[in-house]
Tab-separated table of C-alpha atoms and ligand atoms in Angstrom:
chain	number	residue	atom	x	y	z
A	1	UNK	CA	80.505	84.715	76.162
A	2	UNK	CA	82.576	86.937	78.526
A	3	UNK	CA	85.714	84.926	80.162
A	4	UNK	CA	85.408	84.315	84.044
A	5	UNK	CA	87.607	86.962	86.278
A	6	UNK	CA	90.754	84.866	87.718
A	7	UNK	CA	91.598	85.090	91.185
A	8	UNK	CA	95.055	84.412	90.754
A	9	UNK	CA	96.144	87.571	90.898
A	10	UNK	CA	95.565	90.152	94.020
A	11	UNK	CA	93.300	92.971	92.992
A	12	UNK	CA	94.872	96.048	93.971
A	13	UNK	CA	93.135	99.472	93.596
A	14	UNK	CA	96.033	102.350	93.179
A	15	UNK	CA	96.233	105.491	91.269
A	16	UNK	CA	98.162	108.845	90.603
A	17	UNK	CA	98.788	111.870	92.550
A	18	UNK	CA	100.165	115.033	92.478
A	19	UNK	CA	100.704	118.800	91.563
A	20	UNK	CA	98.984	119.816	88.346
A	21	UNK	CA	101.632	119.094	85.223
A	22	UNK	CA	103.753	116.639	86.966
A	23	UNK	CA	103.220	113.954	84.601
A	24	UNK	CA	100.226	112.108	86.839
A	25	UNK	CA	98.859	111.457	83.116
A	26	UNK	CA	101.998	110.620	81.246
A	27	UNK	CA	102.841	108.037	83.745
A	28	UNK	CA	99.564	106.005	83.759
A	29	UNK	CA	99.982	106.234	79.923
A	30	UNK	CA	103.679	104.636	80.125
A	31	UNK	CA	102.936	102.423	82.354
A	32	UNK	CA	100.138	100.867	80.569
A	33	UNK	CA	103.043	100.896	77.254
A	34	UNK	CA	105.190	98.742	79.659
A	35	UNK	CA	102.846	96.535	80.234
A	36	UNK	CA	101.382	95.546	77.254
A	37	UNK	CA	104.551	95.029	75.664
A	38	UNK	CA	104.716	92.294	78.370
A	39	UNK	CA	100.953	91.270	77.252
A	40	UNK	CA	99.658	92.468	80.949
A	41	UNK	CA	97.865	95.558	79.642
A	42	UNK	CA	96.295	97.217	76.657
A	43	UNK	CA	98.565	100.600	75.948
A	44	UNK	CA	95.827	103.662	76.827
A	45	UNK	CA	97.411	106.622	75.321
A	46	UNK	CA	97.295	110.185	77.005
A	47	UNK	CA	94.807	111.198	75.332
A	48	UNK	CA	92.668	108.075	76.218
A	49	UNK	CA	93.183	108.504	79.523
A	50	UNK	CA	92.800	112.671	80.314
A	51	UNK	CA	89.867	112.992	77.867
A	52	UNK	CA	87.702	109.824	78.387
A	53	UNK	CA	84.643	111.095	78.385
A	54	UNK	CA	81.995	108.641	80.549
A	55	UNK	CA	79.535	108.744	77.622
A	56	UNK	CA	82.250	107.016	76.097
A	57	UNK	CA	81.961	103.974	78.425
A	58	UNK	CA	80.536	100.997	76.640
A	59	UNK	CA	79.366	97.726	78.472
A	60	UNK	CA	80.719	97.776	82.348
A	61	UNK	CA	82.977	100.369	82.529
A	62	UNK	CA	84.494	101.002	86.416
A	63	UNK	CA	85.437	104.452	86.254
A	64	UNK	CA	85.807	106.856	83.103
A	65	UNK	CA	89.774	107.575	84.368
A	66	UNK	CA	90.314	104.078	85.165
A	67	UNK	CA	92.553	101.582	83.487
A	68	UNK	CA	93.414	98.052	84.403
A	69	UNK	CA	96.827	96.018	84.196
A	70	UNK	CA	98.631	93.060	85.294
A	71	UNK	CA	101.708	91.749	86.398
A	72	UNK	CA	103.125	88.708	86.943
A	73	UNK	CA	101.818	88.848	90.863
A	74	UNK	CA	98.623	91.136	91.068
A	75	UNK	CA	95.800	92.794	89.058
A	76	UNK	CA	95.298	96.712	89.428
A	77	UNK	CA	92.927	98.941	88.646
A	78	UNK	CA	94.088	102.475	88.567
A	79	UNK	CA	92.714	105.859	88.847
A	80	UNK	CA	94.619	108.794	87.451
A	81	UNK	CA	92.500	112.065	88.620
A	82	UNK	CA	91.471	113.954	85.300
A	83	UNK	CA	92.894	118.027	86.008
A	84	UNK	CA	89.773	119.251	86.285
A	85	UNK	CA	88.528	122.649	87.856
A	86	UNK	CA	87.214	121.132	91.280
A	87	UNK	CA	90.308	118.630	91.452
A	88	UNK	CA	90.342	117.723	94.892
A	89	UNK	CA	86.744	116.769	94.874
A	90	UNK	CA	87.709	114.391	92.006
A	91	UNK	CA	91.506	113.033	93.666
A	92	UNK	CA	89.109	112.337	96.914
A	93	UNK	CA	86.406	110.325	94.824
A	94	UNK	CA	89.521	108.533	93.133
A	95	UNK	CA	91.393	107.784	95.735
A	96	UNK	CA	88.253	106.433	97.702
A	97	UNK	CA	89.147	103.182	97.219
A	98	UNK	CA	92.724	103.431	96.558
A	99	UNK	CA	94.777	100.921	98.423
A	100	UNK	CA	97.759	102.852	97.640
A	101	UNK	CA	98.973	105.789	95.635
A	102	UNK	CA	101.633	106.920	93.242
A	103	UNK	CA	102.522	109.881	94.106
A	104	UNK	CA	104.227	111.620	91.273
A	105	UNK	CA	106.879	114.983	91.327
A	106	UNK	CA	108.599	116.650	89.261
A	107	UNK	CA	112.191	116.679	89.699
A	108	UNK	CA	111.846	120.700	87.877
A	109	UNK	CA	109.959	121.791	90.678
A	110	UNK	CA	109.890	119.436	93.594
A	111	UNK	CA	107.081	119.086	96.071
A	112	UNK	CA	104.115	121.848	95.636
A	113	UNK	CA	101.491	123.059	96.962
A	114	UNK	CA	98.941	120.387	95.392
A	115	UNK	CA	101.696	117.287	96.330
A	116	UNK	CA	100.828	118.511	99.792
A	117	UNK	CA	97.438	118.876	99.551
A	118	UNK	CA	97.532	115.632	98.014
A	119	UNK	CA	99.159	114.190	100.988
A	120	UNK	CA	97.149	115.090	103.543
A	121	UNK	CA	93.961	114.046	101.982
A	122	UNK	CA	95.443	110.559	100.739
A	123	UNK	CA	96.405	109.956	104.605
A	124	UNK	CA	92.864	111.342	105.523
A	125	UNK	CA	90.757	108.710	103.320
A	126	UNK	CA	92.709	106.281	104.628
A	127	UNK	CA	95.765	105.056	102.314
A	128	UNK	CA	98.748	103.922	104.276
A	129	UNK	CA	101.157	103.143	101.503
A	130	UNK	CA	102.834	105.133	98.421
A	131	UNK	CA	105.321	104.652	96.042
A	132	UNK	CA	107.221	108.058	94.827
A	133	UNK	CA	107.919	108.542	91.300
A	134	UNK	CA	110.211	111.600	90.740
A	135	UNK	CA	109.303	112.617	86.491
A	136	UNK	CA	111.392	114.352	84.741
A	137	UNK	CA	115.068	112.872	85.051
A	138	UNK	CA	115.242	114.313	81.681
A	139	UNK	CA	114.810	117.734	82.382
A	140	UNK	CA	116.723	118.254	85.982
A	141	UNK	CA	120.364	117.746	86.887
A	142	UNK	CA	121.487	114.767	89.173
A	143	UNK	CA	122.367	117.415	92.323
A	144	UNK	CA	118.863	118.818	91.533
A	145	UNK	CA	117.199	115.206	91.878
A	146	UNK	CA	118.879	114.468	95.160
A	147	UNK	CA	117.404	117.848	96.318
A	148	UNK	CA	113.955	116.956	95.432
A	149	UNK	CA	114.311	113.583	97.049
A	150	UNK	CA	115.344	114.532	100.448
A	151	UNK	CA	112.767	117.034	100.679
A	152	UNK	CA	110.268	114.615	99.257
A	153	UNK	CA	111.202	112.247	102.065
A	154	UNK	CA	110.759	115.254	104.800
A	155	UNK	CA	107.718	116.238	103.453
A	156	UNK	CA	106.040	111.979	103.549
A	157	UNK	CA	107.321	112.278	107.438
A	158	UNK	CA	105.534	115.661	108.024
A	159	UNK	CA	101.850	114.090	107.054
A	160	UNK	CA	102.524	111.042	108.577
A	161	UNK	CA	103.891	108.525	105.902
A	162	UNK	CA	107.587	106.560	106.146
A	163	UNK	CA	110.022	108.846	104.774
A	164	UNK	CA	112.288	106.441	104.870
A	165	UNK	CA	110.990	103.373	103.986
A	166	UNK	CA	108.948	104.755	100.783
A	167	UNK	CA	110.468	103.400	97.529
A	168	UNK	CA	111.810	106.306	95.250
A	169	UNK	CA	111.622	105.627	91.450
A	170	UNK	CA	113.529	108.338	89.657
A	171	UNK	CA	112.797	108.398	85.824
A	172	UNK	CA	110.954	110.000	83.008
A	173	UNK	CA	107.428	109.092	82.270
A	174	UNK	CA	107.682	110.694	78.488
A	175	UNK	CA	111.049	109.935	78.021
A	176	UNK	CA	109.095	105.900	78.643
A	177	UNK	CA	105.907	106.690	76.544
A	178	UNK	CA	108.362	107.917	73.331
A	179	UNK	CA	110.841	105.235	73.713
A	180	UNK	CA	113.611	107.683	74.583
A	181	UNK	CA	116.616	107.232	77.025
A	182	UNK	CA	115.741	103.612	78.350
A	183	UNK	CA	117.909	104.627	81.483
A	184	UNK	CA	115.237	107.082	82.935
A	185	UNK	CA	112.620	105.761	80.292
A	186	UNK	CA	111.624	102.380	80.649
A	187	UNK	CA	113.849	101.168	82.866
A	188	UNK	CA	112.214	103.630	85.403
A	189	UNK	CA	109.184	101.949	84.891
A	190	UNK	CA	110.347	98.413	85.432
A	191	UNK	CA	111.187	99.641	89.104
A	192	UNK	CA	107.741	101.444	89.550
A	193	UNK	CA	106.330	98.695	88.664
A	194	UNK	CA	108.185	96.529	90.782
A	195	UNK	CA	107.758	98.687	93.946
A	196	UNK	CA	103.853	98.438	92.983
A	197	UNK	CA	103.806	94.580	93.371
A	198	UNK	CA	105.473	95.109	96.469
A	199	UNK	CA	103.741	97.888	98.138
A	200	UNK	CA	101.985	96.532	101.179
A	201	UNK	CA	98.213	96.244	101.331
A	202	UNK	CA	95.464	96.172	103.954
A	203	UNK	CA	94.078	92.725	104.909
A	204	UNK	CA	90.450	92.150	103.110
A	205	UNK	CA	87.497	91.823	105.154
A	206	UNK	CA	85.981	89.249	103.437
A	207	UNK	CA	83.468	88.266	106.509
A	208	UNK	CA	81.355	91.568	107.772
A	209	UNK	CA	78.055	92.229	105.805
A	210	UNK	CA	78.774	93.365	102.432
A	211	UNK	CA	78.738	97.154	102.046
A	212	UNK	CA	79.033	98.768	98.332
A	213	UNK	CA	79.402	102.115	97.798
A	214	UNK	CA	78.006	103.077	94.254
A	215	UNK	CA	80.702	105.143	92.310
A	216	UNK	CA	78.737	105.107	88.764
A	217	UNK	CA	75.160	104.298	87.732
A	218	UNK	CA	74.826	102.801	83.793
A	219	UNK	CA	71.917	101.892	81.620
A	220	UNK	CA	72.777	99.217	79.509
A	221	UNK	CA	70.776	98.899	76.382
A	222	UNK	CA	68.877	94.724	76.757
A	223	UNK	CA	70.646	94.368	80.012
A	224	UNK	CA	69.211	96.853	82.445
A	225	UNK	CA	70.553	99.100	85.231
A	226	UNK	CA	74.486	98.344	86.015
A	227	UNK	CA	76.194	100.178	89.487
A	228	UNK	CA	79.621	100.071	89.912
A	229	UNK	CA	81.879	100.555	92.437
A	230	UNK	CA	84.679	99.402	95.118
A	231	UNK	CA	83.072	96.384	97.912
A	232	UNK	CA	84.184	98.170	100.906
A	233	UNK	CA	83.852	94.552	103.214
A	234	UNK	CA	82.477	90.982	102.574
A	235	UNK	CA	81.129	89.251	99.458
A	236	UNK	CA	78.655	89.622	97.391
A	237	UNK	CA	77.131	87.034	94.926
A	238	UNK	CA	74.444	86.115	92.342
A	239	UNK	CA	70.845	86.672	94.068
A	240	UNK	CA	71.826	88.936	97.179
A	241	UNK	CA	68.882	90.951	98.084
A	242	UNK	CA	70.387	93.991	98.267
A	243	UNK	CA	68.951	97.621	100.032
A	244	UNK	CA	70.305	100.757	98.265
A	245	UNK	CA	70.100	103.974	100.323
A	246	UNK	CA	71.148	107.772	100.585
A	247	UNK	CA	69.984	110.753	99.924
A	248	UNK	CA	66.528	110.150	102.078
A	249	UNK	CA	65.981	106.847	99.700
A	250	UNK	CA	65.669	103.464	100.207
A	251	UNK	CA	65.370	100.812	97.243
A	252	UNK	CA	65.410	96.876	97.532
A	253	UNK	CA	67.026	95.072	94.430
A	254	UNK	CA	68.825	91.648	93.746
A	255	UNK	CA	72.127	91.274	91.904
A	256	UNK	CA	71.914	89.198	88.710
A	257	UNK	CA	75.371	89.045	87.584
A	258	UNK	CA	78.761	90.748	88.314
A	259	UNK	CA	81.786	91.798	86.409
A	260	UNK	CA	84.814	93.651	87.093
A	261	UNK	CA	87.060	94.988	83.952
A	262	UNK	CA	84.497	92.872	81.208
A	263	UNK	CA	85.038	89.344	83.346
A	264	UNK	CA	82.356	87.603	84.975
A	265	UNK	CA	83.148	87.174	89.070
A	266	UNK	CA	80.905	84.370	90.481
A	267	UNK	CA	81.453	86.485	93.308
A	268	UNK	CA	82.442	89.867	94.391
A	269	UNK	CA	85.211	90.454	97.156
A	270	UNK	CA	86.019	93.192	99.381
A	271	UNK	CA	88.632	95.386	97.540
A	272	UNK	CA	87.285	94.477	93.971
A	273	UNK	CA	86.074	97.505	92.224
A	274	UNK	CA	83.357	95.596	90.089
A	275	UNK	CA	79.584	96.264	88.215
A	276	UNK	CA	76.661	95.135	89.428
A	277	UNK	CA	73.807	93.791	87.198
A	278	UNK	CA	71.046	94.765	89.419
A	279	UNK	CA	67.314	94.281	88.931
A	280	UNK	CA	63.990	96.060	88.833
A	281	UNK	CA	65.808	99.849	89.332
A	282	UNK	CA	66.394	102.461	86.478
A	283	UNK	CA	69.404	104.236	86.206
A	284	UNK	CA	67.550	107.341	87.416
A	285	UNK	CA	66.566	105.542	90.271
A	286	UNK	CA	70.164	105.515	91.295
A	287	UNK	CA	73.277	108.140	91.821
A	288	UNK	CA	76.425	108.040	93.289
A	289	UNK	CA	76.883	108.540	96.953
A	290	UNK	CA	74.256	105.509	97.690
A	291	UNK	CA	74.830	102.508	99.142
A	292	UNK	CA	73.862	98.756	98.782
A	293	UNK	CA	74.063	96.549	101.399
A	294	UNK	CA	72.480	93.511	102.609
A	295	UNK	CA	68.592	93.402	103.517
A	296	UNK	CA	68.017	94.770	107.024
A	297	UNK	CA	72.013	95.123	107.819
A	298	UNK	CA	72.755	98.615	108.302
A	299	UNK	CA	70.294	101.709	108.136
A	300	UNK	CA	71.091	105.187	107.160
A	301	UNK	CA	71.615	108.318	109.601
A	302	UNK	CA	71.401	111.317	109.805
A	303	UNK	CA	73.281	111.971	112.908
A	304	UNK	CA	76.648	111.805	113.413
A	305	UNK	CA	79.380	112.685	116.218
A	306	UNK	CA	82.996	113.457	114.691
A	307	UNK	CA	86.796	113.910	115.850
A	308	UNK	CA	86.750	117.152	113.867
A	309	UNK	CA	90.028	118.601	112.677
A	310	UNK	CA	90.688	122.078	111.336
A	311	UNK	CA	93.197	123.097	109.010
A	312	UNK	CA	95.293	126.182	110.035
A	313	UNK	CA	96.917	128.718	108.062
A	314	UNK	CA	100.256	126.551	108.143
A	315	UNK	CA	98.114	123.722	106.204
A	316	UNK	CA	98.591	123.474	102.276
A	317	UNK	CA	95.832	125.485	100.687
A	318	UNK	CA	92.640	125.659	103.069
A	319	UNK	CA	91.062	128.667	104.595
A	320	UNK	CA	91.515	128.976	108.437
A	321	UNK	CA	87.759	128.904	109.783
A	322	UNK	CA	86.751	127.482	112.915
A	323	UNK	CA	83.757	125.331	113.381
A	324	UNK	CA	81.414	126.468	114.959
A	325	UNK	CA	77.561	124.918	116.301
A	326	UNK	CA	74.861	126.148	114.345
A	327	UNK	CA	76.736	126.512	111.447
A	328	UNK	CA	76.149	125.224	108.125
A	329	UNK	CA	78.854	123.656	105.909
A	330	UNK	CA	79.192	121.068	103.671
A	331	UNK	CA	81.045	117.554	104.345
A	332	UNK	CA	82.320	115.878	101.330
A	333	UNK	CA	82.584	111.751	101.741
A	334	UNK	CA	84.725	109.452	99.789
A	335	UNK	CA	81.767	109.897	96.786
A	336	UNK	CA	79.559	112.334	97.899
A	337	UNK	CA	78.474	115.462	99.649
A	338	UNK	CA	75.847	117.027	101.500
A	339	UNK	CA	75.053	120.399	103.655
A	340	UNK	CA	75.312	119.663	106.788
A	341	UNK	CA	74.717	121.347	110.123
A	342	UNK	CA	76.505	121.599	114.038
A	343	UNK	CA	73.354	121.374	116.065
A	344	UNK	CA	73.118	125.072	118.308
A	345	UNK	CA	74.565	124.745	121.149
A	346	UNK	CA	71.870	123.800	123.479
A	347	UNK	CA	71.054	120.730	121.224
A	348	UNK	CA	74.865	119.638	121.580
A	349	UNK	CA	75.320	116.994	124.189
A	350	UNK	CA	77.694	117.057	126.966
A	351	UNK	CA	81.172	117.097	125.614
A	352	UNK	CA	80.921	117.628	122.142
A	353	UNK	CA	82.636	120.506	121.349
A	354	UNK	CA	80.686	124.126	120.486
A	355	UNK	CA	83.751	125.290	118.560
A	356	UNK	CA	86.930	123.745	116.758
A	357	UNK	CA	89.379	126.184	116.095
A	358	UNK	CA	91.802	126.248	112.942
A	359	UNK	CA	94.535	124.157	113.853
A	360	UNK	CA	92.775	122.023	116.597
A	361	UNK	CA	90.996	119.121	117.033
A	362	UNK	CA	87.568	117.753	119.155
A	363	UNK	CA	84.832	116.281	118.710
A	364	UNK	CA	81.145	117.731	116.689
A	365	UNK	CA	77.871	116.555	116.115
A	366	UNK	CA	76.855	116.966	113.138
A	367	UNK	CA	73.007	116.744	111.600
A	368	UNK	CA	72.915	116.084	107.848
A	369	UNK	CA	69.962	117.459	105.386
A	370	UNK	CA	69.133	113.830	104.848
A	371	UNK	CA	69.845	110.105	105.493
A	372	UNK	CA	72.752	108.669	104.328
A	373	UNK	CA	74.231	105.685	104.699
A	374	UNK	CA	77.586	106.129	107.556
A	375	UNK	CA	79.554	104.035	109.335
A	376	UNK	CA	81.684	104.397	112.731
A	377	UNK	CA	85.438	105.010	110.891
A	378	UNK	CA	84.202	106.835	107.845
A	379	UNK	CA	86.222	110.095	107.135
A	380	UNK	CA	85.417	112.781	105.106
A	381	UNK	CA	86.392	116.242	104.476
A	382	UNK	CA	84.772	119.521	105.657
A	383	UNK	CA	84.190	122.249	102.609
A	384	UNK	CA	83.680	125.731	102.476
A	385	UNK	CA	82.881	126.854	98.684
A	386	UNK	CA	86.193	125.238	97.049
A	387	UNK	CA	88.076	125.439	100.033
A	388	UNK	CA	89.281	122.410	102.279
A	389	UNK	CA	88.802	123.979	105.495
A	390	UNK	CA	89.074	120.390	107.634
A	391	UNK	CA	88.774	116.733	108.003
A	392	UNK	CA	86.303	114.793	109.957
A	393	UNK	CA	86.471	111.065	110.955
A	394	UNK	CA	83.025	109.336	111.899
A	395	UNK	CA	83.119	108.179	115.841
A	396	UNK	CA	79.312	107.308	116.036
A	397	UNK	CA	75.915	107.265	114.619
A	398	UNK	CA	72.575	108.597	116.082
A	399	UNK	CA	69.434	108.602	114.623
B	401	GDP	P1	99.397	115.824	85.104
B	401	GDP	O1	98.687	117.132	85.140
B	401	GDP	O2	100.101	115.549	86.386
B	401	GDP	O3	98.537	114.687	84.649
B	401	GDP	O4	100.599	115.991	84.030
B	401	GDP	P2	100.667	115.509	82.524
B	401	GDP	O5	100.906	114.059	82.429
B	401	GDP	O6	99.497	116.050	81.779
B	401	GDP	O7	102.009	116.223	82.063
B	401	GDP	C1	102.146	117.635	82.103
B	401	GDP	C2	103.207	118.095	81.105
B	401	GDP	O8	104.477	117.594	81.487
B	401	GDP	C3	102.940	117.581	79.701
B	401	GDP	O9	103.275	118.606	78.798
B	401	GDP	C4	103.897	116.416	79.579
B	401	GDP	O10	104.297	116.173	78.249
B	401	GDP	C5	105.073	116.860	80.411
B	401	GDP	N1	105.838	115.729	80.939
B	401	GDP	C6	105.342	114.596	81.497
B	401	GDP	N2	106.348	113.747	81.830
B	401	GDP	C7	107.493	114.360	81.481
B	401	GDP	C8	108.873	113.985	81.558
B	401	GDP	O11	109.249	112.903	82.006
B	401	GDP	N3	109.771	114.899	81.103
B	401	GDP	C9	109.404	116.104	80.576
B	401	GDP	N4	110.368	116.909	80.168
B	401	GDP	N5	108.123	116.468	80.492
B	401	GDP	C10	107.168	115.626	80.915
B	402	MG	MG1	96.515	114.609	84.274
C-alpha cells in the first residue's frame, strides 16, 4: 500500500529559469544532492533530470522535468524547463503553475537575452516572487559578481519585480553537485534553499468550484486512465463528478483516487500538482489543454475580450507586429494553444480596439477555432511562428 500524502508541509510549486547554459539544470540537480543528504529528497542527477524521457514515467508521474523535495517547513515540486528547440513554449507550460521561480545567471555573462525573456513571461503567467541564484562563483571574479548583481537587480525593477527586496544567492551549482569549494558549493545551496522556504506565496483558494487544468494524460496498465496536473482553486475528492472540456469536447467522469508524488491525498487542494484516477475515459480520450471541473460549473467559450499588449522592438526577442481585426494568430495558454481570430472590424463591438500597435496596449476580441475552457484573469501569450509577439490577459467571456 502507498503511504497517505502529509499535510504538514506547504506544497509549493517552483522551478528554474534562465538563459540557455546557465546552470538551470545543474542547480535542480544540486539541490536535490543537498537535500537528500538531509533525507528530504532523492538526489536526481543531471542526466535524470535534462533527459527524462515521459515514456520513462512509471505509476503517477507529475511532470517528466519535475522533481519533488522537502524541507524542514514545506514540500516542493519543481520544474526545471528541458533546453529544448521551442523553449519558451515549454518555460510557459512549466511555469504554469509555478508559485515562484528561481531564476538562475551566470555570473560569466550576466543577464541575457533569454533571462529577459524569461522575466517578462514569468510576470505575465502570473508569478510574483523569485529568488536569484547567480552560478558560477567559480568561474567570475568578486568585482565581476557585484557587476552582475546590480544589473540583475535593475533588470527585476524594469519587468516589474522588487529589485531590492529579491534574495541574491551567489554560489556554484557544480562546484555543489561535485563536492568542490563548500564556500560557493554547498553552502550556496543552504541559502537558496533557505530563501525558498521563505519566499512568499499566494493565499490558496480552497473555496471556489474546483478547476483542474490537465498537464499530462497516462494509461496505467490494471488501473485505467490517470490526468495530472496543478488544482488551480478549491478541492477535489474521491467521487467528484467531474466535466472535462476543450478543444470542442465535453466528457463527464468521476475521480476514484488521487495522488500527488506516489502518496495517496484523501483530497486534492488548490496549489497541489497531483494525478487523478479518473473513470470510464481512455487516455486518447484526453490531452492536455482540457479542463475538469465540477458538473454544470463553468462552460467553455469561444469568445473572449482581452487587454492586449504588444511587444515592441525594445522588448527581449519578439517581432514588432501590430494586431490587427481579422487577423489570424495563435494564442498560447498556460498548457495549450489554438488559432485564433480578431473578429473584422464590423463584428467588433464598440470599444474594442481594431488595432494594437507594437508597444501599446487595448483591448481585442478574440474568436477561437473551438471551445475551450477560459476564465476572466487568464493570461496567455500571443504567437507568431516562434516568435512572442504579445501578451493577452482574459477580461471577459462571450459565447
Ligand atoms: P541550463 O541550460 O541552464 O540547464 O544549464 P546546464 O545546467 O545544462 O549547464 C550548462 C553548462 O554550464 C554545463 O556545461 C555545466 O556543467 C556548466 N555549469 C553549470 N554550473 C556551473 C558552475 O557553477 N560553474 C561552472 N564553471 N560551470 C557550470
Ligand atoms: Mg537545462
Amino acid at each position: 500500500a502507498k503511504e497517505a500524502h502529509s499535510r504538514e508541509r506547504m506544497h509549493v510549486n517552483i522551478g528554474t529559469i534562465g538563459h540557455v547554459d546557465h546552470g538551470k539544470t545543474t542547480l535542480t540537480a544540486a539541490i536535490t544532492k543537498y537535500l537528500s543528504e538531509k533525507g528530504g529528497a532523492k538526489f536526481y542527477s543531471y542526466d535524470q533530470i535534462d533527459k527524462a524521457p515521459e515514456e520513462k514515467a512509471r505509476g503517477i508521474t507529475i511532470n517528466a522535468t519535475s522533481v519533488g523535495y522537502e524541507t524542514d517547513h514545506r514540500h516542493f515540486s519543481h520544474v526545471d524547463c528541458p533546453g529544448h528547440e521551442d523553449y519558451i513554449k515549454n518555460m510557459i507550460i512549466g511555469t504554469s503553475s509555478m508559485d515562484a521561480a528561481i531564476l538562475v545567471v551566470a555570473a560569466t555573462d550576466g543577464t541575457m537575452p533569454q533571462t529577459r525573456e524569461h522575466l517578462l513571461l514569468a510576470k505575465q503567467i502570473g508569478v510574483q516572487n523569485l529568488v536569484v541564484y547567480i552560478n558560477k562563483a567559480d568561474a567570475a571574479d568578486e568585482e565581476m559578481i557585484e557587476l552582475v548583481e546590480m544589473e540583475i537587480r535593475e533588470v527585476l525593477d524594469k519587468y516589474g519585480f522588487n529589485g531590492d527586496e529579491t534574495p541574491i544567492v551567489i554560489g556554484s551549482a557544480l562546484c555543489a553537485l561535485e563536492d568542490k569549494e563548500p564556500k560557493i558549493g554547498s553552502e550556496s545551496i543552504e541559502k537558496l534553499v533557505e530563501a525558498l522556504d521563505n519566499v512568499p506565496c499566494p493565499d490558496r483558494d480552497l473555496s471556489s468550484p474546483p478547476v483542474f487544468p490537465i498537464d499530462t494524460v497516462h494509461s496505467i496498465a490494471g488501473r485505467g486512465t490517470v490526468i495530472t496536473g496543478c488544482l488551480k482553486q478549491g478541492t477535489l475528492k474521491k467521487g467528484d463528478a467531474l466535466e472535462i472540456s476543450g478543444f470542442g469536447k465535453s466528457m463527464k467522469t468521476t475521480v476514484t483516487s488521487m495522488e500527488m508524488f506516489h502518496k495517496i491525498l484523501d483530497r486534492v487542494e488548490a496549489g497541489d500538482q497531483a494525478g487523478l484516477l479518473i473513470k470510464n475515459l481512455k487516455r486518447e480520450d484526453l490531452r492536455r489543454g482540457m479542463v475538469a471541473v465540477k458538473s454544470g460549473t463553468f462552460k467553455p467559450t469561444r469568445g473572449i475580450v482581452a487587454t492586449i499588449f504588444m511587444l515592441s522592438k525594445k522588448e527581449v526577442t519578439g517581432r514588432a507586429v501590430p494586431l490587427v481585426s481579422g487577423k489570424d494568430v495563435s494564442i498560447l495558454f498556460k498548457t495549450w494553444s489554438v488559432n485564433t481570430r480578431c473578429p473584422a472590424d464590423d463584428e467588433s463591438e464598440d470599444g474594442a480596439a481594431k488595432m494594437v500597435m507594437p508597444g501599446e496596449q487595448g483591448s481585442m476580441k478574440m474568436v477561437l477555432r473551438v471551445p475551450m475552457m477560459i476564465m476572466k484573469g487568464d493570461r496567455f501569450t500571443i504567437r507568431m511562428g516562434k516568435s512572442t509577439v504579445g501578451t493577452g490577459m482574459v477580461t471577459d467571456v462571450y459565447d
